[in-house]
Amino acid sequence: MHSHQTTGDLIAEQIRRHRERLGMNRHDLAAECARLGRPDLTFAVLTTIETGRTGKDGKKVRRPVAVDELLVLGLALAVPPLLLMLPLGSEQAVPTVPNRDPRDPYTVWRWWTGEETPTLGGPIDGRYIAESQPIGENGPKWAAAWASAAYPASMYPEFERRRDAVHRAYLRAETAHDKRKTDKEGHVSAQTDYLHRLEELARHINDMTLAGLQIPQLRPDLIEDMKGLDMLDDPDHIQTRGDE
């Protein structure tokens, strides 16, 4: 297991690792950052990020990477920015907060994406022990507050899954429609499946609407079908986009 004092140390190591993976030196990386609109990420700055500079006390001090810089560096290095701080597959544990133990990288990854509720005590994978303390004297339980805030993180991937399922079912129904004279049973089955998938998507859209979430744009024919079948609680809440 590797040990890192801070997340900044880990990010610095990953920047160097991916820079070398691409055969880039720090001048190359600085030029790429400038191309992306961050000319302030110079050779000298990248050096202080990667190796630090000696302070008055003789100790090496790294320059921290800001959140907006993390995105630029990730794009410049052709690596998902989150992997710079959570290197899946190469580390057994990564830092979390200063007064708690490191955690498995993929566990922390799921915290960042809202897929899992953080648990700072217990086994290294972060599971099994729920954070039950309340927020303030009369506030909600911490885990409940987190789940409420993280709700959108679960809704959009599910929307995409259901939308794609509808698109596939729609194409199957279109193909079956052309063959309806020779395969009536297949036509009915494909149309039934399309309507079932469309209803699943509409229910999900209604849940998102109730939560006050913006609905990603959809093909107009799918929206018209949902409206025509009275599947939507608030038809005006969604926008159309051109055919794919």
PDB file of C-alpha atoms in Angstrom:
ATOM      1  CA  MET A   1       0.000   0.000   0.000  1.00  0.00           C
ATOM      2  CA  HIS A   2       1.290   3.435  -0.913  1.00  0.00           C
ATOM      3  CA  SER A   3       1.128   6.259   1.596  1.00  0.00           C
ATOM      4  CA  HIS A   4       0.518   9.911   0.740  1.00  0.00           C
ATOM      5  CA  GLN A   5       0.410  12.774   3.178  1.00  0.00           C
ATOM      6  CA  THR A   6      -2.222  14.726   1.275  1.00  0.00           C
ATOM      7  CA  THR A   7      -4.404  14.573  -1.805  1.00  0.00           C
ATOM      8  CA  GLY A   8      -2.117  17.260  -3.242  1.00  0.00           C
ATOM      9  CA  ASP A   9       0.830  14.881  -3.050  1.00  0.00           C
ATOM     10  CA  LEU A  10      -1.164  12.225  -4.860  1.00  0.00           C
ATOM     11  CA  ILE A  11      -2.294  14.632  -7.595  1.00  0.00           C
ATOM     12  CA  ALA A  12       1.291  15.796  -8.117  1.00  0.00           C
ATOM     13  CA  GLU A  13       2.471  12.219  -8.514  1.00  0.00           C
ATOM     14  CA  GLN A  14      -0.290  11.451 -11.036  1.00  0.00           C
ATOM     15  CA  ILE A  15       0.452  14.591 -13.066  1.00  0.00           C
ATOM     16  CA  ARG A  16       4.060  13.497 -13.364  1.00  0.00           C
ATOM     17  CA  ARG A  17       3.038   9.920 -14.152  1.00  0.00           C
ATOM     18  CA  HIS A  18       0.661  10.860 -16.967  1.00  0.00           C
ATOM     19  CA  ARG A  19       3.029  13.499 -18.343  1.00  0.00           C
ATOM     20  CA  GLU A  20       5.722  10.848 -18.662  1.00  0.00           C
ATOM     21  CA  ARG A  21       3.168   8.394 -20.096  1.00  0.00           C
ATOM     22  CA  LEU A  22       2.655  10.834 -22.972  1.00  0.00           C
ATOM     23  CA  GLY A  23       6.364  11.571 -23.367  1.00  0.00           C
ATOM     24  CA  MET A  24       5.841  15.197 -22.364  1.00  0.00           C
ATOM     25  CA  ASN A  25       8.202  17.395 -20.407  1.00  0.00           C
ATOM     26  CA  ARG A  26       6.982  20.273 -18.259  1.00  0.00           C
ATOM     27  CA  HIS A  27       7.475  22.777 -21.078  1.00  0.00           C
ATOM     28  CA  ASP A  28       5.193  20.629 -23.269  1.00  0.00           C
ATOM     29  CA  LEU A  29       2.560  20.435 -20.549  1.00  0.00           C
ATOM     30  CA  ALA A  30       2.735  24.187 -19.931  1.00  0.00           C
ATOM     31  CA  ALA A  31       2.212  24.819 -23.643  1.00  0.00           C
ATOM     32  CA  GLU A  32      -0.815  22.527 -23.710  1.00  0.00           C
ATOM     33  CA  CYS A  33      -2.284  24.235 -20.632  1.00  0.00           C
ATOM     34  CA  ALA A  34      -1.791  27.608 -22.352  1.00  0.00           C
ATOM     35  CA  ARG A  35      -3.620  26.285 -25.415  1.00  0.00           C
ATOM     36  CA  LEU A  36      -6.532  25.435 -23.134  1.00  0.00           C
ATOM     37  CA  GLY A  37      -6.588  28.967 -21.739  1.00  0.00           C
ATOM     38  CA  ARG A  38      -4.337  28.658 -18.678  1.00  0.00           C
ATOM     39  CA  PRO A  39      -1.002  30.282 -19.605  1.00  0.00           C
ATOM     40  CA  ASP A  40      -0.416  30.832 -15.888  1.00  0.00           C
ATOM     41  CA  LEU A  41       0.310  27.112 -15.517  1.00  0.00           C
ATOM     42  CA  THR A  42       3.899  27.714 -16.539  1.00  0.00           C
ATOM     43  CA  PHE A  43       6.938  25.462 -16.390  1.00  0.00           C
ATOM     44  CA  ALA A  44       7.849  27.010 -13.025  1.00  0.00           C
ATOM     45  CA  VAL A  45       4.353  26.521 -11.617  1.00  0.00           C
ATOM     46  CA  LEU A  46       4.200  22.918 -12.812  1.00  0.00           C
ATOM     47  CA  THR A  47       7.564  22.310 -11.172  1.00  0.00           C
ATOM     48  CA  THR A  48       6.320  23.594  -7.810  1.00  0.00           C
ATOM     49  CA  ILE A  49       3.207  21.418  -8.204  1.00  0.00           C
ATOM     50  CA  GLU A  50       5.157  18.263  -9.009  1.00  0.00           C
ATOM     51  CA  THR A  51       8.218  18.644  -6.807  1.00  0.00           C
ATOM     52  CA  GLY A  52       7.524  21.608  -4.540  1.00  0.00           C
ATOM     53  CA  ARG A  53       9.878  24.382  -3.565  1.00  0.00           C
ATOM     54  CA  THR A  54      12.076  24.769  -0.523  1.00  0.00           C
ATOM     55  CA  GLY A  55      10.597  27.049   2.112  1.00  0.00           C
ATOM     56  CA  LYS A  56      12.370  29.158   4.693  1.00  0.00           C
ATOM     57  CA  ASP A  57      12.377  26.215   7.083  1.00  0.00           C
ATOM     58  CA  GLY A  58      14.145  24.069   4.515  1.00  0.00           C
ATOM     59  CA  LYS A  59      11.121  21.842   3.867  1.00  0.00           C
ATOM     60  CA  LYS A  60       9.639  21.175   0.446  1.00  0.00           C
ATOM     61  CA  VAL A  61       6.227  22.786  -0.065  1.00  0.00           C
ATOM     62  CA  ARG A  62       4.002  21.855  -3.007  1.00  0.00           C
ATOM     63  CA  ARG A  63       1.799  24.378  -4.732  1.00  0.00           C
ATOM     64  CA  PRO A  64      -1.788  23.048  -4.464  1.00  0.00           C
ATOM     65  CA  VAL A  65      -3.864  22.410  -7.590  1.00  0.00           C
ATOM     66  CA  ALA A  66      -7.134  24.356  -7.728  1.00  0.00           C
ATOM     67  CA  VAL A  67     -10.329  22.652  -8.893  1.00  0.00           C
ATOM     68  CA  ASP A  68     -10.471  24.567 -12.187  1.00  0.00           C
ATOM     69  CA  GLU A  69      -6.805  23.732 -12.777  1.00  0.00           C
ATOM     70  CA  LEU A  70      -7.542  20.034 -12.226  1.00  0.00           C
ATOM     71  CA  LEU A  71      -9.902  20.049 -15.208  1.00  0.00           C
ATOM     72  CA  VAL A  72      -7.347  21.817 -17.426  1.00  0.00           C
ATOM     73  CA  LEU A  73      -4.556  19.463 -16.371  1.00  0.00           C
ATOM     74  CA  GLY A  74      -6.741  16.421 -16.969  1.00  0.00           C
ATOM     75  CA  LEU A  75      -7.606  17.571 -20.489  1.00  0.00           C
ATOM     76  CA  ALA A  76      -3.999  18.538 -21.203  1.00  0.00           C
ATOM     77  CA  LEU A  77      -2.829  15.085 -20.081  1.00  0.00           C
ATOM     78  CA  ALA A  78      -5.658  13.190 -21.838  1.00  0.00           C
ATOM     79  CA  VAL A  79      -6.858  11.637 -18.585  1.00  0.00           C
ATOM     80  CA  PRO A  80     -10.190  11.956 -16.739  1.00  0.00           C
ATOM     81  CA  PRO A  81      -9.465  14.691 -14.154  1.00  0.00           C
ATOM     82  CA  LEU A  82     -10.903  12.635 -11.310  1.00  0.00           C
ATOM     83  CA  LEU A  83      -8.260   9.974 -11.963  1.00  0.00           C
ATOM     84  CA  LEU A  84      -5.566  12.502 -11.081  1.00  0.00           C
ATOM     85  CA  MET A  85      -6.764  12.454  -7.490  1.00  0.00           C
ATOM     86  CA  LEU A  86      -8.281   8.973  -7.409  1.00  0.00           C
ATOM     87  CA  PRO A  87      -5.988   6.708  -9.453  1.00  0.00           C
ATOM     88  CA  LEU A  88      -8.032   3.552  -9.766  1.00  0.00           C
ATOM     89  CA  GLY A  89      -5.980   0.403 -10.093  1.00  0.00           C
ATOM     90  CA  SER A  90      -2.645   1.806  -8.932  1.00  0.00           C
ATOM     91  CA  GLU A  91      -3.384   2.695  -5.307  1.00  0.00           C
ATOM     92  CA  GLN A  92      -4.898   0.631  -2.524  1.00  0.00           C
ATOM     93  CA  ALA A  93      -5.877   3.682  -0.462  1.00  0.00           C
ATOM     94  CA  VAL A  94      -6.130   7.446  -0.920  1.00  0.00           C
ATOM     95  CA  PRO A  95      -6.485  10.331   1.558  1.00  0.00           C
ATOM     96  CA  THR A  96      -9.942  11.571   2.505  1.00  0.00           C
ATOM     97  CA  VAL A  97     -10.176  14.191   5.271  1.00  0.00           C
ATOM     98  CA  PRO A  98      -7.256  15.043   7.575  1.00  0.00           C
ATOM     99  CA  ASN A  99      -8.584  13.437  10.750  1.00  0.00           C
ATOM    100  CA  ARG A 100      -9.725  10.149   9.192  1.00  0.00           C
ATOM    101  CA  ASP A 101      -7.967   7.165   7.664  1.00  0.00           C
ATOM    102  CA  PRO A 102      -7.401   6.694   3.921  1.00  0.00           C
ATOM    103  CA  ARG A 103      -9.984   4.815   1.902  1.00  0.00           C
ATOM    104  CA  ASP A 104     -10.126   2.567  -1.144  1.00  0.00           C
ATOM    105  CA  PRO A 105      -9.960   4.804  -4.290  1.00  0.00           C
ATOM    106  CA  TYR A 106     -13.114   3.457  -5.915  1.00  0.00           C
ATOM    107  CA  THR A 107     -15.064   3.980  -2.700  1.00  0.00           C
ATOM    108  CA  VAL A 108     -14.018   7.634  -2.646  1.00  0.00           C
ATOM    109  CA  TRP A 109     -14.765   7.839  -6.377  1.00  0.00           C
ATOM    110  CA  ARG A 110     -18.362   6.873  -5.628  1.00  0.00           C
ATOM    111  CA  TRP A 111     -18.490   9.569  -2.959  1.00  0.00           C
ATOM    112  CA  TRP A 112     -17.414  12.169  -5.500  1.00  0.00           C
ATOM    113  CA  THR A 113     -20.008  11.031  -8.030  1.00  0.00           C
ATOM    114  CA  GLY A 114     -22.759  10.721  -5.426  1.00  0.00           C
ATOM    115  CA  GLU A 115     -23.205   6.997  -6.043  1.00  0.00           C
ATOM    116  CA  GLU A 116     -22.520   6.062  -2.433  1.00  0.00           C
ATOM    117  CA  THR A 117     -22.949   7.684   0.973  1.00  0.00           C
ATOM    118  CA  PRO A 118     -19.568   8.311   2.637  1.00  0.00           C
ATOM    119  CA  THR A 119     -18.691   6.387   5.776  1.00  0.00           C
ATOM    120  CA  LEU A 120     -15.503   7.605   7.386  1.00  0.00           C
ATOM    121  CA  GLY A 121     -15.222   4.853   9.981  1.00  0.00           C
ATOM    122  CA  GLY A 122     -14.836   1.121   9.737  1.00  0.00           C
ATOM    123  CA  PRO A 123     -13.262  -1.005   6.969  1.00  0.00           C
ATOM    124  CA  ILE A 124     -11.068   0.587   4.328  1.00  0.00           C
ATOM    125  CA  ASP A 125     -13.729   0.209   1.626  1.00  0.00           C
ATOM    126  CA  GLY A 126     -15.869   2.638   3.611  1.00  0.00           C
ATOM    127  CA  ARG A 127     -18.965   0.472   3.880  1.00  0.00           C
ATOM    128  CA  TYR A 128     -20.980  -1.062   6.689  1.00  0.00           C
ATOM    129  CA  ILE A 129     -20.873   1.794   9.202  1.00  0.00           C
ATOM    130  CA  ALA A 130     -23.413   4.554   8.503  1.00  0.00           C
ATOM    131  CA  GLU A 131     -22.791   8.155   9.491  1.00  0.00           C
ATOM    132  CA  SER A 132     -25.730   8.650  11.855  1.00  0.00           C
ATOM    133  CA  GLN A 133     -24.892  11.947  13.534  1.00  0.00           C
ATOM    134  CA  PRO A 134     -27.362  14.822  13.138  1.00  0.00           C
ATOM    135  CA  ILE A 135     -26.445  18.142  11.546  1.00  0.00           C
ATOM    136  CA  GLY A 136     -26.636  20.757  14.268  1.00  0.00           C
ATOM    137  CA  GLU A 137     -28.931  20.339  17.254  1.00  0.00           C
ATOM    138  CA  ASN A 138     -32.199  19.855  15.403  1.00  0.00           C
ATOM    139  CA  GLY A 139     -31.064  19.186  11.860  1.00  0.00           C
ATOM    140  CA  PRO A 140     -31.548  16.054   9.754  1.00  0.00           C
ATOM    141  CA  LYS A 141     -29.332  13.027  10.060  1.00  0.00           C
ATOM    142  CA  TRP A 142     -26.153  13.499   8.033  1.00  0.00           C
ATOM    143  CA  ALA A 143     -26.734  10.432   5.839  1.00  0.00           C
ATOM    144  CA  ALA A 144     -30.270  11.595   4.978  1.00  0.00           C
ATOM    145  CA  ALA A 145     -29.026  15.075   4.077  1.00  0.00           C
ATOM    146  CA  TRP A 146     -26.342  13.581   1.839  1.00  0.00           C
ATOM    147  CA  ALA A 147     -28.840  11.277   0.114  1.00  0.00           C
ATOM    148  CA  SER A 148     -31.136  14.214  -0.611  1.00  0.00           C
ATOM    149  CA  ALA A 149     -28.340  16.318  -2.110  1.00  0.00           C
ATOM    150  CA  ALA A 150     -26.952  13.367  -4.102  1.00  0.00           C
ATOM    151  CA  TYR A 151     -30.333  12.483  -5.625  1.00  0.00           C
ATOM    152  CA  PRO A 152     -29.582  14.094  -9.028  1.00  0.00           C
ATOM    153  CA  ALA A 153     -26.433  11.998  -9.354  1.00  0.00           C
ATOM    154  CA  SER A 154     -28.542   8.862  -9.530  1.00  0.00           C
ATOM    155  CA  MET A 155     -31.335  10.313 -11.639  1.00  0.00           C
ATOM    156  CA  TYR A 156     -29.369  11.408 -14.706  1.00  0.00           C
ATOM    157  CA  PRO A 157     -27.564   8.095 -15.397  1.00  0.00           C
ATOM    158  CA  GLU A 158     -30.911   6.314 -15.033  1.00  0.00           C
ATOM    159  CA  PHE A 159     -32.539   8.817 -17.395  1.00  0.00           C
ATOM    160  CA  GLU A 160     -29.850   8.083 -19.974  1.00  0.00           C
ATOM    161  CA  ARG A 161     -30.340   4.326 -19.589  1.00  0.00           C
ATOM    162  CA  ARG A 162     -34.103   4.557 -20.018  1.00  0.00           C
ATOM    163  CA  ARG A 163     -33.841   7.020 -22.905  1.00  0.00           C
ATOM    164  CA  ASP A 164     -31.448   4.708 -24.753  1.00  0.00           C
ATOM    165  CA  ALA A 165     -33.771   1.760 -24.123  1.00  0.00           C
ATOM    166  CA  VAL A 166     -36.641   3.742 -25.640  1.00  0.00           C
ATOM    167  CA  HIS A 167     -34.561   4.633 -28.697  1.00  0.00           C
ATOM    168  CA  ARG A 168     -33.669   0.995 -29.288  1.00  0.00           C
ATOM    169  CA  ALA A 169     -37.274  -0.104 -28.832  1.00  0.00           C
ATOM    170  CA  TYR A 170     -38.423   2.661 -31.184  1.00  0.00           C
ATOM    171  CA  LEU A 171     -36.087   1.459 -33.932  1.00  0.00           C
ATOM    172  CA  ARG A 172     -37.237  -2.134 -33.463  1.00  0.00           C
ATOM    173  CA  ALA A 173     -40.859  -1.001 -33.675  1.00  0.00           C
ATOM    174  CA  GLU A 174     -40.133   0.949 -36.874  1.00  0.00           C
ATOM    175  CA  THR A 175     -38.503  -2.101 -38.441  1.00  0.00           C
ATOM    176  CA  ALA A 176     -41.368  -4.346 -37.338  1.00  0.00           C
ATOM    177  CA  HIS A 177     -43.891  -1.850 -38.734  1.00  0.00           C
ATOM    178  CA  ASP A 178     -42.394  -2.250 -42.199  1.00  0.00           C
ATOM    179  CA  LYS A 179     -42.816  -6.032 -41.902  1.00  0.00           C
ATOM    180  CA  ARG A 180     -46.252  -5.988 -40.256  1.00  0.00           C
ATOM    181  CA  LYS A 181     -47.968  -7.697 -43.196  1.00  0.00           C
ATOM    182  CA  THR A 182     -45.688 -10.733 -42.992  1.00  0.00           C
ATOM    183  CA  ASP A 183     -45.030 -10.713 -39.241  1.00  0.00           C
ATOM    184  CA  LYS A 184     -48.065  -9.363 -37.438  1.00  0.00           C
ATOM    185  CA  GLU A 185     -47.079 -10.959 -34.119  1.00  0.00           C
ATOM    186  CA  GLY A 186     -43.599  -9.424 -34.270  1.00  0.00           C
ATOM    187  CA  HIS A 187     -45.099  -6.021 -35.034  1.00  0.00           C
ATOM    188  CA  VAL A 188     -47.424  -6.177 -32.027  1.00  0.00           C
ATOM    189  CA  SER A 189     -44.629  -7.393 -29.743  1.00  0.00           C
ATOM    190  CA  ALA A 190     -42.256  -4.633 -30.834  1.00  0.00           C
ATOM    191  CA  GLN A 191     -44.919  -1.952 -30.456  1.00  0.00           C
ATOM    192  CA  THR A 192     -45.836  -3.229 -26.983  1.00  0.00           C
ATOM    193  CA  ASP A 193     -42.199  -3.202 -25.919  1.00  0.00           C
ATOM    194  CA  TYR A 194     -41.778   0.354 -27.198  1.00  0.00           C
ATOM    195  CA  LEU A 195     -44.802   1.573 -25.243  1.00  0.00           C
ATOM    196  CA  HIS A 196     -43.528  -0.201 -22.113  1.00  0.00           C
ATOM    197  CA  ARG A 197     -40.103   1.424 -22.414  1.00  0.00           C
ATOM    198  CA  LEU A 198     -41.697   4.780 -23.159  1.00  0.00           C
ATOM    199  CA  GLU A 199     -43.829   4.531 -20.014  1.00  0.00           C
ATOM    200  CA  GLU A 200     -40.742   3.718 -17.926  1.00  0.00           C
ATOM    201  CA  LEU A 201     -39.002   6.808 -19.287  1.00  0.00           C
ATOM    202  CA  ALA A 202     -42.071   8.968 -18.666  1.00  0.00           C
ATOM    203  CA  ARG A 203     -42.291   7.818 -15.041  1.00  0.00           C
ATOM    204  CA  HIS A 204     -38.645   8.725 -14.558  1.00  0.00           C
ATOM    205  CA  ILE A 205     -39.197  12.132 -16.147  1.00  0.00           C
ATOM    206  CA  ASN A 206     -42.124  12.702 -13.786  1.00  0.00           C
ATOM    207  CA  ASP A 207     -39.897  11.879 -10.806  1.00  0.00           C
ATOM    208  CA  MET A 208     -37.242  14.299 -12.055  1.00  0.00           C
ATOM    209  CA  THR A 209     -39.851  16.985 -12.629  1.00  0.00           C
ATOM    210  CA  LEU A 210     -41.200  16.534  -9.113  1.00  0.00           C
ATOM    211  CA  ALA A 211     -37.656  16.987  -7.761  1.00  0.00           C
ATOM    212  CA  GLY A 212     -37.238  20.197  -9.756  1.00  0.00           C
ATOM    213  CA  LEU A 213     -34.511  18.758 -12.012  1.00  0.00           C
ATOM    214  CA  GLN A 214     -33.909  19.909 -15.572  1.00  0.00           C
ATOM    215  CA  ILE A 215     -34.837  17.266 -18.135  1.00  0.00           C
ATOM    216  CA  PRO A 216     -32.258  16.619 -20.868  1.00  0.00           C
ATOM    217  CA  GLN A 217     -33.541  17.279 -24.363  1.00  0.00           C
ATOM    218  CA  LEU A 218     -35.341  14.476 -26.161  1.00  0.00           C
ATOM    219  CA  ARG A 219     -36.333  13.682 -29.720  1.00  0.00           C
ATOM    220  CA  PRO A 220     -39.613  15.429 -30.534  1.00  0.00           C
ATOM    221  CA  ASP A 221     -41.325  12.240 -31.723  1.00  0.00           C
ATOM    222  CA  LEU A 222     -40.746  10.580 -28.333  1.00  0.00           C
ATOM    223  CA  ILE A 223     -42.144  13.597 -26.525  1.00  0.00           C
ATOM    224  CA  GLU A 224     -45.179  13.699 -28.784  1.00  0.00           C
ATOM    225  CA  ASP A 225     -45.833  10.023 -28.110  1.00  0.00           C
ATOM    226  CA  MET A 226     -45.631  10.580 -24.331  1.00  0.00           C
ATOM    227  CA  LYS A 227     -47.904  13.601 -24.580  1.00  0.00           C
ATOM    228  CA  GLY A 228     -50.376  11.820 -26.825  1.00  0.00           C
ATOM    229  CA  LEU A 229     -50.607   8.923 -24.373  1.00  0.00           C
ATOM    230  CA  ASP A 230     -50.924  11.339 -21.416  1.00  0.00           C
ATOM    231  CA  MET A 231     -47.854   9.920 -19.695  1.00  0.00           C
ATOM    232  CA  LEU A 232     -46.331  13.219 -18.536  1.00  0.00           C
ATOM    233  CA  ASP A 233     -47.379  15.126 -15.429  1.00  0.00           C
ATOM    234  CA  ASP A 234     -45.884  18.372 -16.773  1.00  0.00           C
ATOM    235  CA  PRO A 235     -45.407  18.173 -20.562  1.00  0.00           C
ATOM    236  CA  ASP A 236     -43.997  21.700 -20.775  1.00  0.00           C
ATOM    237  CA  HIS A 237     -41.095  20.807 -18.489  1.00  0.00           C
ATOM    238  CA  ILE A 238     -39.150  18.982 -21.219  1.00  0.00           C
ATOM    239  CA  GLN A 239     -37.459  20.278 -24.351  1.00  0.00           C
ATOM    240  CA  THR A 240     -37.090  18.745 -27.779  1.00  0.00           C
ATOM    241  CA  ARG A 241     -33.999  18.263 -29.893  1.00  0.00           C
ATOM    242  CA  GLY A 242     -33.453  17.278 -33.484  1.00  0.00           C
ATOM    243  CA  ASP A 243     -33.542  13.682 -34.637  1.00  0.00           C
ATOM    244  CA  GLU A 244     -30.354  11.753 -33.991  1.00  0.00           C
TER     245      GLU A 244
END
